[in-house]
């Protein structure tokens, strides 16, 4: 046992134990205070990080919900736009068809007016030819006395012919 007192390790252990016996409370209290404060600070930072994580997750959920809502609204706007465009296209097609029908009717009316004018011209030409032919035939076949008798008869029948036309 006497050899143990000559060992350096033994004296280091004894001095270590004596150091903690005499100065342990003085050293241990600040160390535990420092460690406790550090543990409290770490706990507080963990709580803050957990709170921040919950807030971030909530913000992510809100953003996702808003994005989905925006997508739904965008789809609705696109559908309404397509429907409106289809309605406008149908309206434009109907207006174009109506315009074409109006133009066709106007063309038919012009054609009918030109036909009536042509018929009127042909009739007038036929009347002119008939009058000219009658004048020629009458001039060759009537003598002066018969012509005067026809004129007198026409003048006598004039009031009755005018009365018939007025009625």
PDB file of C-alpha atoms in Angstrom:
ATOM      1  CA  UNK A   1       0.000   0.000   0.000  1.00  0.00           C
ATOM      2  CA  UNK A   2       2.885   2.279   0.548  1.00  0.00           C
ATOM      3  CA  UNK A   3       3.629   2.121  -3.152  1.00  0.00           C
ATOM      4  CA  UNK A   4       0.354   3.654  -3.992  1.00  0.00           C
ATOM      5  CA  UNK A   5       1.361   6.897  -2.309  1.00  0.00           C
ATOM      6  CA  UNK A   6       4.308   7.275  -4.627  1.00  0.00           C
ATOM      7  CA  UNK A   7       2.206   7.082  -7.785  1.00  0.00           C
ATOM      8  CA  UNK A   8       1.407  10.316  -9.607  1.00  0.00           C
ATOM      9  CA  UNK A   9      -1.968   9.082 -10.738  1.00  0.00           C
ATOM     10  CA  UNK A  10      -3.003   8.534  -7.147  1.00  0.00           C
ATOM     11  CA  UNK A  11      -2.178  12.104  -6.200  1.00  0.00           C
ATOM     12  CA  UNK A  12      -3.980  13.437  -9.290  1.00  0.00           C
ATOM     13  CA  UNK A  13      -7.094  11.540  -8.283  1.00  0.00           C
ATOM     14  CA  UNK A  14      -6.801  12.687  -4.649  1.00  0.00           C
ATOM     15  CA  UNK A  15      -6.277  16.291  -5.729  1.00  0.00           C
ATOM     16  CA  UNK A  16      -9.177  16.023  -8.110  1.00  0.00           C
ATOM     17  CA  UNK A  17     -11.482  14.727  -5.365  1.00  0.00           C
ATOM     18  CA  UNK A  18     -10.266  17.342  -2.874  1.00  0.00           C
ATOM     19  CA  UNK A  19     -10.680  20.084  -5.443  1.00  0.00           C
ATOM     20  CA  UNK A  20     -14.303  19.143  -5.967  1.00  0.00           C
ATOM     21  CA  UNK A  21     -14.908  18.731  -2.233  1.00  0.00           C
ATOM     22  CA  UNK A  22     -13.619  22.208  -1.418  1.00  0.00           C
ATOM     23  CA  UNK A  23     -14.508  24.128  -4.574  1.00  0.00           C
ATOM     24  CA  UNK A  24     -17.282  21.974  -6.000  1.00  0.00           C
ATOM     25  CA  UNK A  25     -20.161  24.103  -4.864  1.00  0.00           C
ATOM     26  CA  UNK A  26     -18.538  27.298  -6.012  1.00  0.00           C
ATOM     27  CA  UNK A  27     -17.668  25.857  -9.417  1.00  0.00           C
ATOM     28  CA  UNK A  28     -20.697  23.596  -9.803  1.00  0.00           C
ATOM     29  CA  UNK A  29     -23.308  26.346  -9.243  1.00  0.00           C
ATOM     30  CA  UNK A  30     -22.076  28.662 -12.058  1.00  0.00           C
ATOM     31  CA  UNK A  31     -21.569  25.719 -14.392  1.00  0.00           C
ATOM     32  CA  UNK A  32     -25.094  24.433 -13.771  1.00  0.00           C
ATOM     33  CA  UNK A  33     -26.449  27.954 -14.107  1.00  0.00           C
ATOM     34  CA  UNK A  34     -24.656  28.394 -17.439  1.00  0.00           C
ATOM     35  CA  UNK A  35     -25.800  24.966 -18.628  1.00  0.00           C
ATOM     36  CA  UNK A  36     -29.378  25.591 -17.444  1.00  0.00           C
ATOM     37  CA  UNK A  37     -29.504  28.961 -19.171  1.00  0.00           C
ATOM     38  CA  UNK A  38     -28.076  27.429 -22.315  1.00  0.00           C
ATOM     39  CA  UNK A  39     -30.631  24.603 -22.137  1.00  0.00           C
ATOM     40  CA  UNK A  40     -33.417  27.163 -21.628  1.00  0.00           C
ATOM     41  CA  UNK A  41     -32.168  29.211 -24.580  1.00  0.00           C
ATOM     42  CA  UNK A  42     -31.999  26.079 -26.765  1.00  0.00           C
ATOM     43  CA  UNK A  43     -35.482  25.061 -25.590  1.00  0.00           C
ATOM     44  CA  UNK A  44     -36.768  28.569 -26.430  1.00  0.00           C
ATOM     45  CA  UNK A  45     -35.137  28.447 -29.878  1.00  0.00           C
ATOM     46  CA  UNK A  46     -36.648  25.002 -30.484  1.00  0.00           C
ATOM     47  CA  UNK A  47     -40.065  26.331 -29.441  1.00  0.00           C
ATOM     48  CA  UNK A  48     -39.613  29.329 -31.742  1.00  0.00           C
ATOM     49  CA  UNK A  49     -38.526  27.099 -34.612  1.00  0.00           C
ATOM     50  CA  UNK A  50     -41.521  24.811 -33.993  1.00  0.00           C
ATOM     51  CA  UNK A  51     -43.812  27.858 -33.978  1.00  0.00           C
ATOM     52  CA  UNK A  52     -42.188  29.164 -37.172  1.00  0.00           C
ATOM     53  CA  UNK A  53     -42.564  25.755 -38.765  1.00  0.00           C
ATOM     54  CA  UNK A  54     -46.275  25.637 -37.854  1.00  0.00           C
ATOM     55  CA  UNK A  55     -46.722  29.142 -39.263  1.00  0.00           C
ATOM     56  CA  UNK A  56     -44.853  28.166 -42.440  1.00  0.00           C
ATOM     57  CA  UNK A  57     -46.994  25.046 -42.824  1.00  0.00           C
ATOM     58  CA  UNK A  58     -50.132  27.137 -42.282  1.00  0.00           C
ATOM     59  CA  UNK A  59     -48.918  29.668 -44.853  1.00  0.00           C
ATOM     60  CA  UNK A  60     -48.188  26.811 -47.268  1.00  0.00           C
ATOM     61  CA  UNK A  61     -51.694  25.407 -46.772  1.00  0.00           C
ATOM     62  CA  UNK A  62     -53.198  28.865 -47.265  1.00  0.00           C
ATOM     63  CA  UNK A  63     -51.115  29.463 -50.390  1.00  0.00           C
ATOM     64  CA  UNK A  64     -52.070  26.046 -51.750  1.00  0.00           C
ATOM     65  CA  UNK A  65     -55.749  26.718 -51.050  1.00  0.00           C
ATOM     66  CA  UNK A  66     -55.518  30.157 -52.673  1.00  0.00           C
ATOM     67  CA  UNK A  67     -53.720  28.664 -55.684  1.00  0.00           C
ATOM     68  CA  UNK A  68     -56.423  26.023 -56.099  1.00  0.00           C
ATOM     69  CA  UNK A  69     -59.110  28.698 -55.764  1.00  0.00           C
ATOM     70  CA  UNK A  70     -57.297  30.851 -58.338  1.00  0.00           C
ATOM     71  CA  UNK A  71     -57.089  27.854 -60.700  1.00  0.00           C
ATOM     72  CA  UNK A  72     -60.808  27.233 -60.300  1.00  0.00           C
ATOM     73  CA  UNK A  73     -61.552  30.899 -60.953  1.00  0.00           C
ATOM     74  CA  UNK A  74     -59.202  30.916 -63.953  1.00  0.00           C
ATOM     75  CA  UNK A  75     -60.945  27.854 -65.393  1.00  0.00           C
ATOM     76  CA  UNK A  76     -64.291  29.532 -64.852  1.00  0.00           C
ATOM     77  CA  UNK A  77     -63.094  32.714 -66.566  1.00  0.00           C
ATOM     78  CA  UNK A  78     -61.723  30.684 -69.491  1.00  0.00           C
ATOM     79  CA  UNK A  79     -64.982  28.757 -69.809  1.00  0.00           C
ATOM     80  CA  UNK A  80     -67.009  31.963 -69.692  1.00  0.00           C
ATOM     81  CA  UNK A  81     -64.687  33.555 -72.249  1.00  0.00           C
ATOM     82  CA  UNK A  82     -65.024  30.576 -74.572  1.00  0.00           C
ATOM     83  CA  UNK A  83     -68.807  30.618 -74.159  1.00  0.00           C
ATOM     84  CA  UNK A  84     -68.908  34.358 -74.809  1.00  0.00           C
ATOM     85  CA  UNK A  85     -66.642  33.965 -77.852  1.00  0.00           C
ATOM     86  CA  UNK A  86     -68.896  31.207 -79.200  1.00  0.00           C
ATOM     87  CA  UNK A  87     -71.948  33.408 -78.680  1.00  0.00           C
ATOM     88  CA  UNK A  88     -70.231  36.306 -80.441  1.00  0.00           C
ATOM     89  CA  UNK A  89     -69.206  34.025 -83.315  1.00  0.00           C
ATOM     90  CA  UNK A  90     -72.766  32.718 -83.642  1.00  0.00           C
ATOM     91  CA  UNK A  91     -74.139  36.256 -83.535  1.00  0.00           C
ATOM     92  CA  UNK A  92     -71.622  37.403 -86.168  1.00  0.00           C
ATOM     93  CA  UNK A  93     -72.512  34.394 -88.359  1.00  0.00           C
ATOM     94  CA  UNK A  94     -76.229  35.165 -88.044  1.00  0.00           C
ATOM     95  CA  UNK A  95     -75.630  38.836 -88.847  1.00  0.00           C
ATOM     96  CA  UNK A  96     -73.508  37.874 -91.856  1.00  0.00           C
ATOM     97  CA  UNK A  97     -76.232  35.520 -93.093  1.00  0.00           C
ATOM     98  CA  UNK A  98     -78.829  38.259 -92.636  1.00  0.00           C
ATOM     99  CA  UNK A  99     -76.618  40.725 -94.525  1.00  0.00           C
ATOM    100  CA  UNK A 100     -76.158  38.207 -97.357  1.00  0.00           C
ATOM    101  CA  UNK A 101     -79.921  37.644 -97.496  1.00  0.00           C
ATOM    102  CA  UNK A 102     -80.520  41.419 -97.569  1.00  0.00           C
ATOM    103  CA  UNK A 103     -77.991  41.810-100.389  1.00  0.00           C
ATOM    104  CA  UNK A 104     -79.595  38.928-102.275  1.00  0.00           C
ATOM    105  CA  UNK A 105     -83.045  40.494-101.833  1.00  0.00           C
ATOM    106  CA  UNK A 106     -81.724  43.869-102.980  1.00  0.00           C
ATOM    107  CA  UNK A 107     -80.189  42.182-106.041  1.00  0.00           C
ATOM    108  CA  UNK A 108     -83.496  40.403-106.775  1.00  0.00           C
ATOM    109  CA  UNK A 109     -85.358  43.709-106.393  1.00  0.00           C
ATOM    110  CA  UNK A 110     -82.928  45.424-108.785  1.00  0.00           C
ATOM    111  CA  UNK A 111     -83.273  42.569-111.273  1.00  0.00           C
ATOM    112  CA  UNK A 112     -87.081  42.767-111.027  1.00  0.00           C
ATOM    113  CA  UNK A 113     -86.950  46.563-111.519  1.00  0.00           C
ATOM    114  CA  UNK A 114     -84.684  46.157-114.559  1.00  0.00           C
ATOM    115  CA  UNK A 115     -87.035  43.466-115.935  1.00  0.00           C
ATOM    116  CA  UNK A 116     -90.050  45.753-115.446  1.00  0.00           C
ATOM    117  CA  UNK A 117     -88.200  48.615-117.147  1.00  0.00           C
ATOM    118  CA  UNK A 118     -87.213  46.337-120.021  1.00  0.00           C
ATOM    119  CA  UNK A 119     -90.793  45.078-120.389  1.00  0.00           C
ATOM    120  CA  UNK A 120     -92.040  48.665-120.309  1.00  0.00           C
ATOM    121  CA  UNK A 121     -89.517  49.636-123.010  1.00  0.00           C
ATOM    122  CA  UNK A 122     -90.493  46.655-125.148  1.00  0.00           C
ATOM    123  CA  UNK A 123     -94.189  47.516-124.745  1.00  0.00           C
ATOM    124  CA  UNK A 124     -93.523  51.155-125.562  1.00  0.00           C
ATOM    125  CA  UNK A 125     -91.540  50.106-128.621  1.00  0.00           C
ATOM    126  CA  UNK A 126     -94.380  47.739-129.612  1.00  0.00           C
ATOM    127  CA  UNK A 127     -96.922  50.555-129.168  1.00  0.00           C
ATOM    128  CA  UNK A 128     -94.763  52.911-131.200  1.00  0.00           C
ATOM    129  CA  UNK A 129     -94.406  50.326-133.958  1.00  0.00           C
ATOM    130  CA  UNK A 130     -98.147  49.563-133.860  1.00  0.00           C
ATOM    131  CA  UNK A 131     -99.033  53.262-133.976  1.00  0.00           C
ATOM    132  CA  UNK A 132     -96.637  53.826-136.839  1.00  0.00           C
ATOM    133  CA  UNK A 133     -98.036  50.784-138.671  1.00  0.00           C
ATOM    134  CA  UNK A 134    -101.621  51.907-138.021  1.00  0.00           C
ATOM    135  CA  UNK A 135    -100.794  55.408-139.229  1.00  0.00           C
ATOM    136  CA  UNK A 136     -99.253  53.979-142.342  1.00  0.00           C
ATOM    137  CA  UNK A 137    -102.180  51.606-142.992  1.00  0.00           C
ATOM    138  CA  UNK A 138    -104.788  54.228-142.180  1.00  0.00           C
ATOM    139  CA  UNK A 139    -102.993  56.810-144.279  1.00  0.00           C
ATOM    140  CA  UNK A 140    -103.026  54.483-147.259  1.00  0.00           C
ATOM    141  CA  UNK A 141    -106.573  53.125-146.866  1.00  0.00           C
ATOM    142  CA  UNK A 142    -108.539  56.172-145.675  1.00  0.00           C
ATOM    143  CA  UNK A 143    -109.502  59.023-147.784  1.00  0.00           C
ATOM    144  CA  UNK A 144    -110.100  62.556-146.520  1.00  0.00           C
ATOM    145  CA  UNK A 145    -113.827  62.218-145.997  1.00  0.00           C
ATOM    146  CA  UNK A 146    -113.639  58.986-143.995  1.00  0.00           C
ATOM    147  CA  UNK A 147    -110.858  60.458-141.843  1.00  0.00           C
ATOM    148  CA  UNK A 148    -112.982  63.506-140.984  1.00  0.00           C
ATOM    149  CA  UNK A 149    -115.922  61.271-140.053  1.00  0.00           C
ATOM    150  CA  UNK A 150    -113.698  59.164-137.751  1.00  0.00           C
ATOM    151  CA  UNK A 151    -112.310  62.284-136.040  1.00  0.00           C
ATOM    152  CA  UNK A 152    -115.812  63.653-135.501  1.00  0.00           C
ATOM    153  CA  UNK A 153    -116.988  60.361-134.035  1.00  0.00           C
ATOM    154  CA  UNK A 154    -113.928  60.200-131.704  1.00  0.00           C
ATOM    155  CA  UNK A 155    -114.635  63.736-130.470  1.00  0.00           C
ATOM    156  CA  UNK A 156    -118.274  62.836-129.822  1.00  0.00           C
ATOM    157  CA  UNK A 157    -117.278  59.696-127.824  1.00  0.00           C
ATOM    158  CA  UNK A 158    -114.639  61.587-125.820  1.00  0.00           C
ATOM    159  CA  UNK A 159    -116.870  62.580-122.835  1.00  0.00           C
ATOM    160  CA  UNK A 160    -118.093  59.013-122.312  1.00  0.00           C
ATOM    161  CA  UNK A 161    -114.545  57.623-122.588  1.00  0.00           C
ATOM    162  CA  UNK A 162    -113.291  60.169-120.035  1.00  0.00           C
ATOM    163  CA  UNK A 163    -116.158  59.340-117.676  1.00  0.00           C
ATOM    164  CA  UNK A 164    -115.297  55.636-117.901  1.00  0.00           C
ATOM    165  CA  UNK A 165    -111.643  56.271-117.096  1.00  0.00           C
ATOM    166  CA  UNK A 166    -112.517  58.484-114.131  1.00  0.00           C
ATOM    167  CA  UNK A 167    -114.711  55.752-112.644  1.00  0.00           C
TER     168      UNK A 167
END
